[in-house]
Coordinates of C-alpha atoms and ligand atoms in Angstrom, one line a residue:
X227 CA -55.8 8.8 -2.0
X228 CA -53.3 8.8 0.6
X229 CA -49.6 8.5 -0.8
X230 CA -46.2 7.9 1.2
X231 CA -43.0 8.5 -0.6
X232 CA -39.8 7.4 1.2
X233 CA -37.1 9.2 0.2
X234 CA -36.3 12.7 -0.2
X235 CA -33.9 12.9 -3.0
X236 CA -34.7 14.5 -6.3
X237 CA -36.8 11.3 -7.2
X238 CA -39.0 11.7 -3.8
X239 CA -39.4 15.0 -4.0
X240 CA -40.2 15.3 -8.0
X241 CA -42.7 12.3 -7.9
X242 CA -44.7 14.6 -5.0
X243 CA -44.2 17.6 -7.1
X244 CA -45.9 16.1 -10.2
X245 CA -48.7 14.1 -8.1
X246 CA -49.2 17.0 -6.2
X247 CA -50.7 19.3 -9.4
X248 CA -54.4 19.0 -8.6
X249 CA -55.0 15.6 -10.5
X250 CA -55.1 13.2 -7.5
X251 CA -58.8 12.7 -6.3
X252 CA -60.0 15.8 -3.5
X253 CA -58.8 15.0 -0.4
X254 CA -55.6 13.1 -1.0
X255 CA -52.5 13.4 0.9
X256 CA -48.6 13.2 0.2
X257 CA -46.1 12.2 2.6
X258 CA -42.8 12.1 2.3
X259 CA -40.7 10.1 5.0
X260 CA -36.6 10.7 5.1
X261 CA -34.2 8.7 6.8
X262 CA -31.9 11.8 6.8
X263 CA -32.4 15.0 9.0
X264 CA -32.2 16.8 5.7
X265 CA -33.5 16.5 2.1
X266 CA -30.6 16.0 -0.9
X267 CA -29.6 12.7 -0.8
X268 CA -26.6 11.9 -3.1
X269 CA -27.3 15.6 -3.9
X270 CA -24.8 16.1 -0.5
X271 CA -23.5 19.4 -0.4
X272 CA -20.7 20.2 2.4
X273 CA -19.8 23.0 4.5
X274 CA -16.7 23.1 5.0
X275 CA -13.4 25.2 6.7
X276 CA -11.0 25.9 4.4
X277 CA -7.6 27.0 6.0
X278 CA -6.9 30.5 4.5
X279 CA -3.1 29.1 4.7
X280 CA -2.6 32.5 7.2
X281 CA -4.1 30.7 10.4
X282 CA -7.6 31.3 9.2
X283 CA -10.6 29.5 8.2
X284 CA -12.7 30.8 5.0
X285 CA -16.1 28.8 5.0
X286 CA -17.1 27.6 1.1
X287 CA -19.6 24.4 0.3
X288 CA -18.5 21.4 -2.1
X289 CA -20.7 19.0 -3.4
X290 CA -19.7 15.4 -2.2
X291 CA -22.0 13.4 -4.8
X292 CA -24.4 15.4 -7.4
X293 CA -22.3 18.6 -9.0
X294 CA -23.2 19.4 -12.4
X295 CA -26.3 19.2 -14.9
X296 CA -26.4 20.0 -18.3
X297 CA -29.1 23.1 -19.8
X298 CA -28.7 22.4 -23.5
X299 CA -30.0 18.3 -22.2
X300 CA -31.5 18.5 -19.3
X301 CA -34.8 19.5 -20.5
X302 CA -36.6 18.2 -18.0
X303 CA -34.7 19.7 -15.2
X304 CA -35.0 23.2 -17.1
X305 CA -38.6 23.2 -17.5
X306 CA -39.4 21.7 -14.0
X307 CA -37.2 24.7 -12.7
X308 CA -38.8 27.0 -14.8
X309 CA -42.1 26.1 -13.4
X310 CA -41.0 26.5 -10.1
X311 CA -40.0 29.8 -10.8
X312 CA -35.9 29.4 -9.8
X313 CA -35.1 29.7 -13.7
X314 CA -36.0 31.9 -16.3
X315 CA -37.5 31.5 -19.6
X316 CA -34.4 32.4 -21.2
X317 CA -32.5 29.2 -19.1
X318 CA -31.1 31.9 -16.9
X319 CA -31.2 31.2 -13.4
X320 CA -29.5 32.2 -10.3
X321 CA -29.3 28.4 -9.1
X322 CA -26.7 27.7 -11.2
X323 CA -23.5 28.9 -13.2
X324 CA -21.4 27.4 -16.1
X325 CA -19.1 24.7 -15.3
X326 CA -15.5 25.4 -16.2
X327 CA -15.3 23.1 -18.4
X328 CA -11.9 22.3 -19.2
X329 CA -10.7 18.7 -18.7
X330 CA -7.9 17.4 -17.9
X331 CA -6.3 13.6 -17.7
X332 CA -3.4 12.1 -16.4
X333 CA -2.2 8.3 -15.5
X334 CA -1.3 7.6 -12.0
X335 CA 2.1 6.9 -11.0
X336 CA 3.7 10.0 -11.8
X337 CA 3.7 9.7 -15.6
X338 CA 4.2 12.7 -18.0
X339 CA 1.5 11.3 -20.1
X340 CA -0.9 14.1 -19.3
X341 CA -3.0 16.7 -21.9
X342 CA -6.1 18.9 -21.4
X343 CA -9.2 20.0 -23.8
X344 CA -9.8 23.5 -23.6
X345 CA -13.2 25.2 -24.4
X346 CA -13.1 24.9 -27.9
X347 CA -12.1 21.5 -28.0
X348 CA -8.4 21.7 -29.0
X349 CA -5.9 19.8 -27.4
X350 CA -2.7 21.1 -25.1
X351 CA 0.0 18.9 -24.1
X352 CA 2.4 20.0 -21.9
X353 CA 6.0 20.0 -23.4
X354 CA 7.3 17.1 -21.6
X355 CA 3.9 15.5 -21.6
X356 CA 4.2 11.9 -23.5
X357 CA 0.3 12.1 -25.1
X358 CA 0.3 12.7 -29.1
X359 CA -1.4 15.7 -29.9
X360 CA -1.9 14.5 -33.0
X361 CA -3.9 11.4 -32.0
X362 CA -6.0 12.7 -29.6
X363 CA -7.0 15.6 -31.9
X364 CA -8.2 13.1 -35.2
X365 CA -9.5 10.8 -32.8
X366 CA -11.8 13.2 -30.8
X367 CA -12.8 14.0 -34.3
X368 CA -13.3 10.9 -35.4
X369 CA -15.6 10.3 -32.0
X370 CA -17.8 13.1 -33.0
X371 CA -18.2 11.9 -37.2
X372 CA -18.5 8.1 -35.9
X373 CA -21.5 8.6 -33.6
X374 CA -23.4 10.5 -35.9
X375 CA -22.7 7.9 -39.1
X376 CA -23.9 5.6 -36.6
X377 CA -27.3 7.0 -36.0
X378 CA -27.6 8.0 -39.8
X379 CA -27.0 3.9 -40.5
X380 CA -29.7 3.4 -37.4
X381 CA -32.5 5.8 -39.3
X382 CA -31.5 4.2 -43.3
X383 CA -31.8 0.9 -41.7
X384 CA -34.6 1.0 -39.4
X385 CA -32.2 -1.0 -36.7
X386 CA -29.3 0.5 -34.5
X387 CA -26.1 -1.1 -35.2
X388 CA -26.0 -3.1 -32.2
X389 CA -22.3 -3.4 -31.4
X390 CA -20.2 -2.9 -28.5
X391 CA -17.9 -0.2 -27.8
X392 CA -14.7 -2.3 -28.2
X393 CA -15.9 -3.2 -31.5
X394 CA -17.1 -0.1 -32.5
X395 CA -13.9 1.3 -31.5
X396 CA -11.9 -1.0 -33.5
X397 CA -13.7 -0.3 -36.7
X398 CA -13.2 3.2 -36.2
X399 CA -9.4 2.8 -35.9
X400 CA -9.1 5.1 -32.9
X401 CA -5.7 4.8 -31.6
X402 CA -5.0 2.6 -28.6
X403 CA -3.9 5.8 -26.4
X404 CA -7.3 7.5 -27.2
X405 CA -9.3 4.1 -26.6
X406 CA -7.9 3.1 -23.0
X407 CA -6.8 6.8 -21.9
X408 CA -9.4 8.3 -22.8
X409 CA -12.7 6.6 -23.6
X410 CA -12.4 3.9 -21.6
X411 CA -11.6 6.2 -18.6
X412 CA -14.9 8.0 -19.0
X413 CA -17.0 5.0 -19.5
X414 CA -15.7 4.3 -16.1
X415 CA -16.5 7.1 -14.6
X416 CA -19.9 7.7 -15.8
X417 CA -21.3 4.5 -15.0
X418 CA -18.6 3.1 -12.3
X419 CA -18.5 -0.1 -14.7
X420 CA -15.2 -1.7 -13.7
X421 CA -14.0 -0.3 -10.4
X422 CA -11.1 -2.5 -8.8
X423 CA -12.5 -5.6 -7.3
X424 CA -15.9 -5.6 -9.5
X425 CA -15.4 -8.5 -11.5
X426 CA -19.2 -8.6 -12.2
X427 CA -19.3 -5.8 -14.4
X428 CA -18.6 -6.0 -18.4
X429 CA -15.2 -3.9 -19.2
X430 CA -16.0 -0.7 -20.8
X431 CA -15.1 -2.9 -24.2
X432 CA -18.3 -4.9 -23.4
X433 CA -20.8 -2.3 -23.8
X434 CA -23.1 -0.9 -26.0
X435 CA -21.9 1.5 -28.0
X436 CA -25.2 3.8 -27.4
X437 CA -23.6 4.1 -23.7
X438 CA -21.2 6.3 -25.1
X439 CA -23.9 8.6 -27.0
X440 CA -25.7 8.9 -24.0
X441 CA -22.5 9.6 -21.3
X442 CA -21.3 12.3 -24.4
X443 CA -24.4 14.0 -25.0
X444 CA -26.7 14.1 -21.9
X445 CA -24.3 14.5 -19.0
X446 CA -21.0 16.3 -20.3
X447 CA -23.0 17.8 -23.3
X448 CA -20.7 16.3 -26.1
X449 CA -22.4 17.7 -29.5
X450 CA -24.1 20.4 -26.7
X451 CA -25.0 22.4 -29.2
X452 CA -27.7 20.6 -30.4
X453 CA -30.2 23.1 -29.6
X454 CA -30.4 26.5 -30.2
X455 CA -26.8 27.8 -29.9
X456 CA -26.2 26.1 -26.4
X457 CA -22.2 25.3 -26.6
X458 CA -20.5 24.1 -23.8
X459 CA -21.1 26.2 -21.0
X460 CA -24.6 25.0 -21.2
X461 CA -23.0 22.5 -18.3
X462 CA -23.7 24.5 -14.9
X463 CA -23.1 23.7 -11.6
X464 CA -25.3 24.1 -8.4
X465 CA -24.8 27.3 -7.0
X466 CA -24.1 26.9 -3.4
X467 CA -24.3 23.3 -3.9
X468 CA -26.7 20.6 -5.6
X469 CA -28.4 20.1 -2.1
X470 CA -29.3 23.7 -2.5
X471 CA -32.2 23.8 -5.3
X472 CA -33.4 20.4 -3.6
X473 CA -34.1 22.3 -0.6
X474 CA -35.5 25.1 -1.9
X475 CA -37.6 23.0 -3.7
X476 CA -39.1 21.2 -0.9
X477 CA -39.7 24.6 0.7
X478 CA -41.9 24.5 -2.7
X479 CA -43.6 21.5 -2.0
X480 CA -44.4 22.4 1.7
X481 CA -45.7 25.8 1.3
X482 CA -47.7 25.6 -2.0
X483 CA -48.2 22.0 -2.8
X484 CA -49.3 21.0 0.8
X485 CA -46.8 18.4 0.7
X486 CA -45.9 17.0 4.1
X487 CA -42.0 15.9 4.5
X488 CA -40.8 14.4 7.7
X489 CA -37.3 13.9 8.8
X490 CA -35.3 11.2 10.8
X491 CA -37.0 8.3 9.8
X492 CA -34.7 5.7 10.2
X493 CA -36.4 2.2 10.8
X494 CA -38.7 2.4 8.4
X495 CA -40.6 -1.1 7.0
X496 CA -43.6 -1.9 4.8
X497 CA -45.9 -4.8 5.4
X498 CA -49.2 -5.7 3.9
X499 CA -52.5 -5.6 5.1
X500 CA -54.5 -9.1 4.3
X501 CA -56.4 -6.6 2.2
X502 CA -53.3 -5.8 0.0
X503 CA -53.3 -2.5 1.3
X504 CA -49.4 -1.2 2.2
X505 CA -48.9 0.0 6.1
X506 CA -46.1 1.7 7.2
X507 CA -44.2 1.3 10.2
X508 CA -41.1 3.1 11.9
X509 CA -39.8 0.7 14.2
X510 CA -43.0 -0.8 16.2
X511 CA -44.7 2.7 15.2
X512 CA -47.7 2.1 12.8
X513 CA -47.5 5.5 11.0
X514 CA -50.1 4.6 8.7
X515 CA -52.1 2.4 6.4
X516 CA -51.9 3.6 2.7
X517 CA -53.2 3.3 -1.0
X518 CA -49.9 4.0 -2.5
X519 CA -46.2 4.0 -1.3
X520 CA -43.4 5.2 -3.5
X521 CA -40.1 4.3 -2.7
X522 CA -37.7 7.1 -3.6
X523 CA -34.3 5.1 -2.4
X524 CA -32.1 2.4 -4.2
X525 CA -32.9 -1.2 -5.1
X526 CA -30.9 -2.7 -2.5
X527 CA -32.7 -0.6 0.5
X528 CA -36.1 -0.7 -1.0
X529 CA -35.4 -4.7 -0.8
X530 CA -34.5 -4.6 3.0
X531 CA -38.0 -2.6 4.5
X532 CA -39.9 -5.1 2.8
X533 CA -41.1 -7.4 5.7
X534 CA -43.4 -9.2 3.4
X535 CA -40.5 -9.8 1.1
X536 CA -39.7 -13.7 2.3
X537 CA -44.0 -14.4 3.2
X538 CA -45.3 -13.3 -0.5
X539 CA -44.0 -15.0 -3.9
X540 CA -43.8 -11.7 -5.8
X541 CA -41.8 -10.7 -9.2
X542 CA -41.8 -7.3 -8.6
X543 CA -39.1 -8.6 -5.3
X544 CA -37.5 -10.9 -8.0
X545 CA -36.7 -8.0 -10.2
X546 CA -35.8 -5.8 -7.5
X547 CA -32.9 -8.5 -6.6
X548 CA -31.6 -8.2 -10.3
X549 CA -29.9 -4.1 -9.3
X550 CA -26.2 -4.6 -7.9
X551 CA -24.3 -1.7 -6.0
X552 CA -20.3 -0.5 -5.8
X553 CA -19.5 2.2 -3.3
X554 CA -18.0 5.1 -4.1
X555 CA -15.8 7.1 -1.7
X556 CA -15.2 10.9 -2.2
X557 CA -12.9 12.9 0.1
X558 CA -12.3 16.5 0.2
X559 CA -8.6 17.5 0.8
X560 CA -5.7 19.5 -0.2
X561 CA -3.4 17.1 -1.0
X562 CA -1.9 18.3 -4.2
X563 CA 0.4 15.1 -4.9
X564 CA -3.0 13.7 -6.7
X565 CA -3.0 16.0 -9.1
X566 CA -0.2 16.6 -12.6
X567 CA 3.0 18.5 -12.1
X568 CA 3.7 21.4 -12.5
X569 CA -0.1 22.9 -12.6
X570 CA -0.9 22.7 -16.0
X571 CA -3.4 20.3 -15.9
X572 CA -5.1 21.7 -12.9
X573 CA -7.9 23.6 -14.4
X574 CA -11.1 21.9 -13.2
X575 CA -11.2 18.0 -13.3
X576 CA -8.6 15.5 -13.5
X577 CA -9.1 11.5 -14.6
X578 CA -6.3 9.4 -13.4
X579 CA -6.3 6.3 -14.7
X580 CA -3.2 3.4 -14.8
X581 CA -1.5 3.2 -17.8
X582 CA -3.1 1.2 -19.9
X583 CA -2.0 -2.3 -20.6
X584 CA -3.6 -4.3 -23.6
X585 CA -2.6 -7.7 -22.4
X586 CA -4.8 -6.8 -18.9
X587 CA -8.1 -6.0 -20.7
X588 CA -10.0 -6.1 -17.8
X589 CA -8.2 -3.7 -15.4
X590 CA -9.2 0.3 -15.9
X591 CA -9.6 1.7 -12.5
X592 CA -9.8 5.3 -12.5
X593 CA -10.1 8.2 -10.0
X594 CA -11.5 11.9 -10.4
X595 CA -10.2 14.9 -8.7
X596 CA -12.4 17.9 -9.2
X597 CA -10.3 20.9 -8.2
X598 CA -13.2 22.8 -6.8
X599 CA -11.9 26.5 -6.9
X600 CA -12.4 26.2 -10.8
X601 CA -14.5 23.5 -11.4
X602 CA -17.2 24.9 -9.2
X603 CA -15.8 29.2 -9.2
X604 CA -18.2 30.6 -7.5
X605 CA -16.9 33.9 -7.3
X606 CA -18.2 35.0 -3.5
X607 CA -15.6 32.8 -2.8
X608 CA -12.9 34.3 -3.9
X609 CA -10.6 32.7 -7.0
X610 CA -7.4 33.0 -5.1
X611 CA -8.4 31.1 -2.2
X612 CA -6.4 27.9 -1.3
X613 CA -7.0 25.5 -3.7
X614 CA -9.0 22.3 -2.5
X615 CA -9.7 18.9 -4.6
X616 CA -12.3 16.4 -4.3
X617 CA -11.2 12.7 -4.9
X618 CA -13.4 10.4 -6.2
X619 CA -12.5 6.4 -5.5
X620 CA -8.7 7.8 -4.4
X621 CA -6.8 5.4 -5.8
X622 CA -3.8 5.8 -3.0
X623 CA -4.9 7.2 0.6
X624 CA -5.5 11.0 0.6
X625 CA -3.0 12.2 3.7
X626 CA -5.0 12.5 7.1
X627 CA -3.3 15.5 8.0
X628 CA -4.8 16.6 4.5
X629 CA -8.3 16.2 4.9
X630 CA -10.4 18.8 5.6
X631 CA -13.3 18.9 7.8
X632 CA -17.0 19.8 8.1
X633 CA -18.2 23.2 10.1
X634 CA -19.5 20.6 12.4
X635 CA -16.4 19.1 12.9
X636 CA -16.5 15.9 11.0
X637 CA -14.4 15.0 8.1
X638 CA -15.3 16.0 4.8
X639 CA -15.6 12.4 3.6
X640 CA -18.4 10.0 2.6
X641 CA -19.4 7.3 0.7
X642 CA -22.2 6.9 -2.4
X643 CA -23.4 4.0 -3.5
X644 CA -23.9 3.7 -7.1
X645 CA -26.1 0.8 -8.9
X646 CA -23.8 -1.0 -11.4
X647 CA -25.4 -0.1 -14.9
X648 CA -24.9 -3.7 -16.5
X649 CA -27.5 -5.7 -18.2
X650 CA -29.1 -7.2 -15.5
X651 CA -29.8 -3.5 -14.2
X652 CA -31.4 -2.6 -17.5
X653 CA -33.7 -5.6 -18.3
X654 CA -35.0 -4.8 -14.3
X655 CA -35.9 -1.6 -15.3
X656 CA -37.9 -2.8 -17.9
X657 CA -39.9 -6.3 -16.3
X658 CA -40.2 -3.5 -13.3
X659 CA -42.2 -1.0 -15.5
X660 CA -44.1 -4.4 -17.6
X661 CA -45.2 -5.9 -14.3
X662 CA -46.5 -2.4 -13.0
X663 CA -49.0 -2.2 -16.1
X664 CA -50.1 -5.4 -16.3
X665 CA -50.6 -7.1 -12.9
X666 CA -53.3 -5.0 -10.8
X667 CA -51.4 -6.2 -7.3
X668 CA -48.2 -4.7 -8.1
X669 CA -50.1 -1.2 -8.2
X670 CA -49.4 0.0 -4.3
X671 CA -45.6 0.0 -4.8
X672 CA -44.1 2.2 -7.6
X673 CA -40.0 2.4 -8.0
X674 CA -38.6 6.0 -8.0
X675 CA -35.1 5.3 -7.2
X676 CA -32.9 6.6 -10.1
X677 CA -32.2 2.9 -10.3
X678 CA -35.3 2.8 -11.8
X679 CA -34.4 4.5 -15.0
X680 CA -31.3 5.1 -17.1
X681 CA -28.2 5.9 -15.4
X682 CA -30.1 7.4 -13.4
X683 CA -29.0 11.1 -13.7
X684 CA -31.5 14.3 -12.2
X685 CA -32.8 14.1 -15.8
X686 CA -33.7 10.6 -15.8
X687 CA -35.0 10.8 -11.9
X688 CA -37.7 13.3 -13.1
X689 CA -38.4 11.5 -15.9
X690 CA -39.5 8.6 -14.0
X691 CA -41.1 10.7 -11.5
X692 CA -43.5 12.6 -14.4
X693 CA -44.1 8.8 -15.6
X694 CA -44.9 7.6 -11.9
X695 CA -47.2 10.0 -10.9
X696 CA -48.8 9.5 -14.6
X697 CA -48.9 5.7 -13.8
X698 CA -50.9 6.7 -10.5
X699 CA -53.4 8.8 -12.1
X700 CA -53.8 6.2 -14.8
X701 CA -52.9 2.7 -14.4
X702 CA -52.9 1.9 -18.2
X703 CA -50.5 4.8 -19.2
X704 CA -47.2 3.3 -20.8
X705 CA -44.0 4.3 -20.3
X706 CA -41.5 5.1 -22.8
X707 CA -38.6 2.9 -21.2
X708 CA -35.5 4.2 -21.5
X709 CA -34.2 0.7 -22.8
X710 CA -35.4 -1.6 -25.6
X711 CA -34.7 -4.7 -25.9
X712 CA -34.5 -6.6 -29.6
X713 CA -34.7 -10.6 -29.9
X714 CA -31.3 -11.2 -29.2
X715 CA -31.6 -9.5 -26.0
X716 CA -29.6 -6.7 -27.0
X717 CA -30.1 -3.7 -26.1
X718 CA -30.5 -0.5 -28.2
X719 CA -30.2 3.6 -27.9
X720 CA -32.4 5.4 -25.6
X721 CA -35.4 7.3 -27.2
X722 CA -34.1 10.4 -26.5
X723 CA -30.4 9.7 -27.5
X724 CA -31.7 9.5 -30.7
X725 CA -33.4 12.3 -30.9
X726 CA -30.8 14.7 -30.0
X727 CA -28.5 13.1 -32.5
X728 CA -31.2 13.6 -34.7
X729 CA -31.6 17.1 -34.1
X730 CA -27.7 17.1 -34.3
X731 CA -27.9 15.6 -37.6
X732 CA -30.3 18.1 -39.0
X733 CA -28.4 21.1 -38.1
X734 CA -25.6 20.4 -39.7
Ligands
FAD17 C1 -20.9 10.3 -6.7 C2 -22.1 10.6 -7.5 C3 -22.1 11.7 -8.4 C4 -23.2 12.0 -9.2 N1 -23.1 13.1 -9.9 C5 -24.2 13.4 -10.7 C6 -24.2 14.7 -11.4 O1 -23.3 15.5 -11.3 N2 -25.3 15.0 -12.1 C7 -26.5 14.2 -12.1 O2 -27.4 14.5 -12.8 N3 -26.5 13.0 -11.5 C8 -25.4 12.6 -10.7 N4 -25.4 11.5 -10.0 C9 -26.6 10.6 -10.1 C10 -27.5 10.9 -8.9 O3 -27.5 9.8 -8.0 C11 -28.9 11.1 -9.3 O4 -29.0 12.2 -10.2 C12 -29.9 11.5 -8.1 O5 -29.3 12.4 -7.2 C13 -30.4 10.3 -7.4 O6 -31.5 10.7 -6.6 P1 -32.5 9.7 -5.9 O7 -33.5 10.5 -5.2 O8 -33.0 8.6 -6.8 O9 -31.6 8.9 -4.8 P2 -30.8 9.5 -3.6 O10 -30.3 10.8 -3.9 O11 -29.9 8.4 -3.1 O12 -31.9 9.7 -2.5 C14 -32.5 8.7 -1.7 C15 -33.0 9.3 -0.4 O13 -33.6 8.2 0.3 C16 -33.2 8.3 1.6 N5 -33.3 6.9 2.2 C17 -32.5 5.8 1.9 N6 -32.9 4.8 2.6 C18 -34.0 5.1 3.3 C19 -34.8 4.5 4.3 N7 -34.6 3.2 4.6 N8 -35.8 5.2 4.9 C20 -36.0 6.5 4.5 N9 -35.2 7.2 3.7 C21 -34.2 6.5 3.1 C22 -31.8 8.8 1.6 O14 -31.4 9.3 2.8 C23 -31.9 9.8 0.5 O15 -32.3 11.1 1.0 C24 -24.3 11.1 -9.2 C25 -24.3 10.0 -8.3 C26 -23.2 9.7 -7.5 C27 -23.3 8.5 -6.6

């Protein structure tokens, strides 16, 4: 069986790392085409020159898109690294460190209303910071108690409580400062919901509450330890940058799993043979007629190298059109007017938000500033080393004179783009996954894209990948989809959501 995967991010490259494990008939080849001269993806790691502040330049990395995973959740990720041989069996591994983990958030505008959470989950607030210790501590609590009594109520009643977060919140009597401050601001952040100018997303309000299980407990690790004694350092970062295990790993894949990977693709298009079968093309090159192709990229770009996309009445292209995009632009600067006064909020990440206004229930822009010294301290660096930030979605124009730049001379700037988690983007996912087991034609395309499942985190992108390369073998295997969907269209808690809260629940 000849396979092509386009793409080489972590859902092109772990789809050919579990098809490539001796199950595929004798004979079969793997081919990964990239549009990029390099494999990564939104795993985009920089190098950069950082001006020693004496007239000098001290190279260090920063990771533009991809910078953290979580070892207590990501249990995919651990055991495909541990296969690989770049982890150990103990979770140690020299690919990553633990993420300081301290937060810290401020509103825009100069406001004193301003706090952090330090490792054990207390609360500081500066002296002349505005935020009520009090609040924030009970409701942080109260975050923690009401997502577990909401699973228990799931498991007694054999149906989630399928409300949304603004209603769940209200019922919990969380305080308005902790709800749009706080909560909100994350929501926002984790699945770019209600960026300025996206009026098609719903506010954070309008979501399920199982969103905020699965932002809490997969990606920042909230309830982390609920396995073994995993507490919050389980969060790591990339070592020398997420790009970094991605390209070690296609070394991997090259060497030992005779994976082939080829670079600067950029005008590639599928068409189909009368036969059905899919051919390949890169520009007017034929590269190839072949049983499978996997495409490893997002909805929008899988869409456009269809040429057969406007000749052939097909679903599969119908669904595909359901996934919307925002962009996301990160810059990497020294600009220190972004972050709070005074330095005592500058630990490791910083959410700014606009102060909150309940008669304006639809406007929540946010913007992240990792200070990377901390947040990613790798310690070759050196800890007293100028400090340097990266913005996400800048809310006012980092300073030009600011901005620092690339080894090879370009700006450290780019832009992401980031499929807009709404409902549309879920029910895609599953008529994707339905039409793939049931209709025989559908079977030479397969969807890696982390589109394709969840939010699409590293986790969820090798889940998919482990299902794809399932689906290949066996055409009848089901996926567990990540969403379900009751009568009333709603949608309920990832599978495995529940089951960490589950283990969670019998812990304690
Ligand atoms: C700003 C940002 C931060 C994130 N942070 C995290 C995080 O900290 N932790 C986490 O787990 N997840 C994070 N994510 C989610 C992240 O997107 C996924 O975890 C994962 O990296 C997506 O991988 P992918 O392979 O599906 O897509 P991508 O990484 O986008 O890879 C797609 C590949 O396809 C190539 N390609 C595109 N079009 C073509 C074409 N026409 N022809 C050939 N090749 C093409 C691209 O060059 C790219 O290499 C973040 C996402 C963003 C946007």
């Amino acid at each position: 069986m000849n396979i092509a995967i386009i793409g080489a991010g972590v859902s092109g490259l772990t789809t050919a790392y579990y098809l490539s494990n001796g199950t595929l008939p004798e004979g079969s080849t793997i081919t990964i085409y990239e549009k990029a001269p390099a494999v990564g993806g939104n795993a985009n790691t920089f190098n950069i020159n950082l001006p020693d502040g004496k007239g000098g330049i001290i190279p260090r990395w920063v990771d533009m898109g991809v910078n953290d995973f979580n070892k207590a959740t990501y249990n995919h990720l651990v055991s495909l690294w541990q296969s690989i041989g770049i982890m150990n069996p103990d979770k140690s591994s020299s690919f990553c460190k633990p993420l300081i983990n301290d937060e810290s958030f401020s509103l825009s505008g100069g406001s004193l209303y301003r706090y952090t959470v330090e490792k054990d989950g207390s609360i500081n607030v500066p002296l002349d910071g505005e935020a009520s210790k009090y609040f924030l501590t009970k409701d942080l609590a109260t975050l923690q108690a009401a997502l577990k009594a909401w699973y228990i109520k799931w498991e007694k009643e054999g149906d989630a409580p399928l409300i949304s977060v603004g209603e769940w919140a209200a019922q919990q009597g969380f305080s308005n400062e902790f709800i749009y401050a706080n909560l909100y601001a994350r929501i926002n952040g984790m699945y770019y919901t209600q960026e300025q100018g996206s009026q098609a997303l719903p506010p954070p309000a309008n979501m399920p509450l199982w969103m905020v299980a699965h932002y809490y407990i997969l990606q920042e690790g909230y309830g982390n330890a609920i396995e073994n004694e995993e507490d919050v350092w389980s969060r790591q970062y990339f070592v020398n940058g997420s790009q970094t295990w991605l390209e070690t790993f296609a070394g991997i894949l090259q060497q030992t799993r005779g994976v082939t990977i080829l670079y600067n693709y950029e005008n590639l298009h599928v068409d189909l043979l009368p036969t059905g079968q899919p051919v390949v093309f890169n520009g007017d090159q034929q590269l190839g007629v072949f049983d499978r192709v996997i495409f490893a990229t997002h909805a929008d770009d899988t869409l456009n190298m269809m040429d057969f996309k406007t000749r052939v009445k097909d679903p599969m292209i119908d669904a595909l059109k359901l996934f919307s995009y925002d962009t996301c632009n990160v810059v990497v600067h020294q600009d220190a007017s972004v972050l709070p006064p005074k330095g005592d909020c500058n630990k490791t990440y910083n959410i700014h938000i606009y102060k909150y206004d309940s008669s304006q229930p639809t406007g929540y822009p946010y913007t992240i500033t990792y200070i990377v010294n901390y947040h990613q301290n790798d310690p070759a660096a050196g800890i007293n080393d100028p400090l340097f930030y990266v913005t996400v979605n800048p809310f006012t124009p980092i300073d030009p004179s600011l901005t620092l730049y690339q080894t090879n001379g370009q700006p450290a700037a780019t832009t992401f783009k980031h499929v807009k988690l709404d409902a549309n983007a879920m029910r895609a996912q599953v008529i994707i996954d339905t039409i793939q087991l049931h209709s025989p034609e559908a079977r030479s395309f397969y969807y890696a894209g982390s589109f394709s499942r969840g939010a699409g985190l590293h986790e969820e992108c090798i889940i998919q990948a482990i299902d794809i390369a399932s689906k290949i073998i066996n055409p009848f295997y089901v996926t567990k989809q990540t969403y379900v969907f009751n009568e009333n269209g709603k949608s309920a808690p990832p599978d495995y959501i529940l089951k960490a809260l589950k283990r969670k629940e019998k812990k304690h």
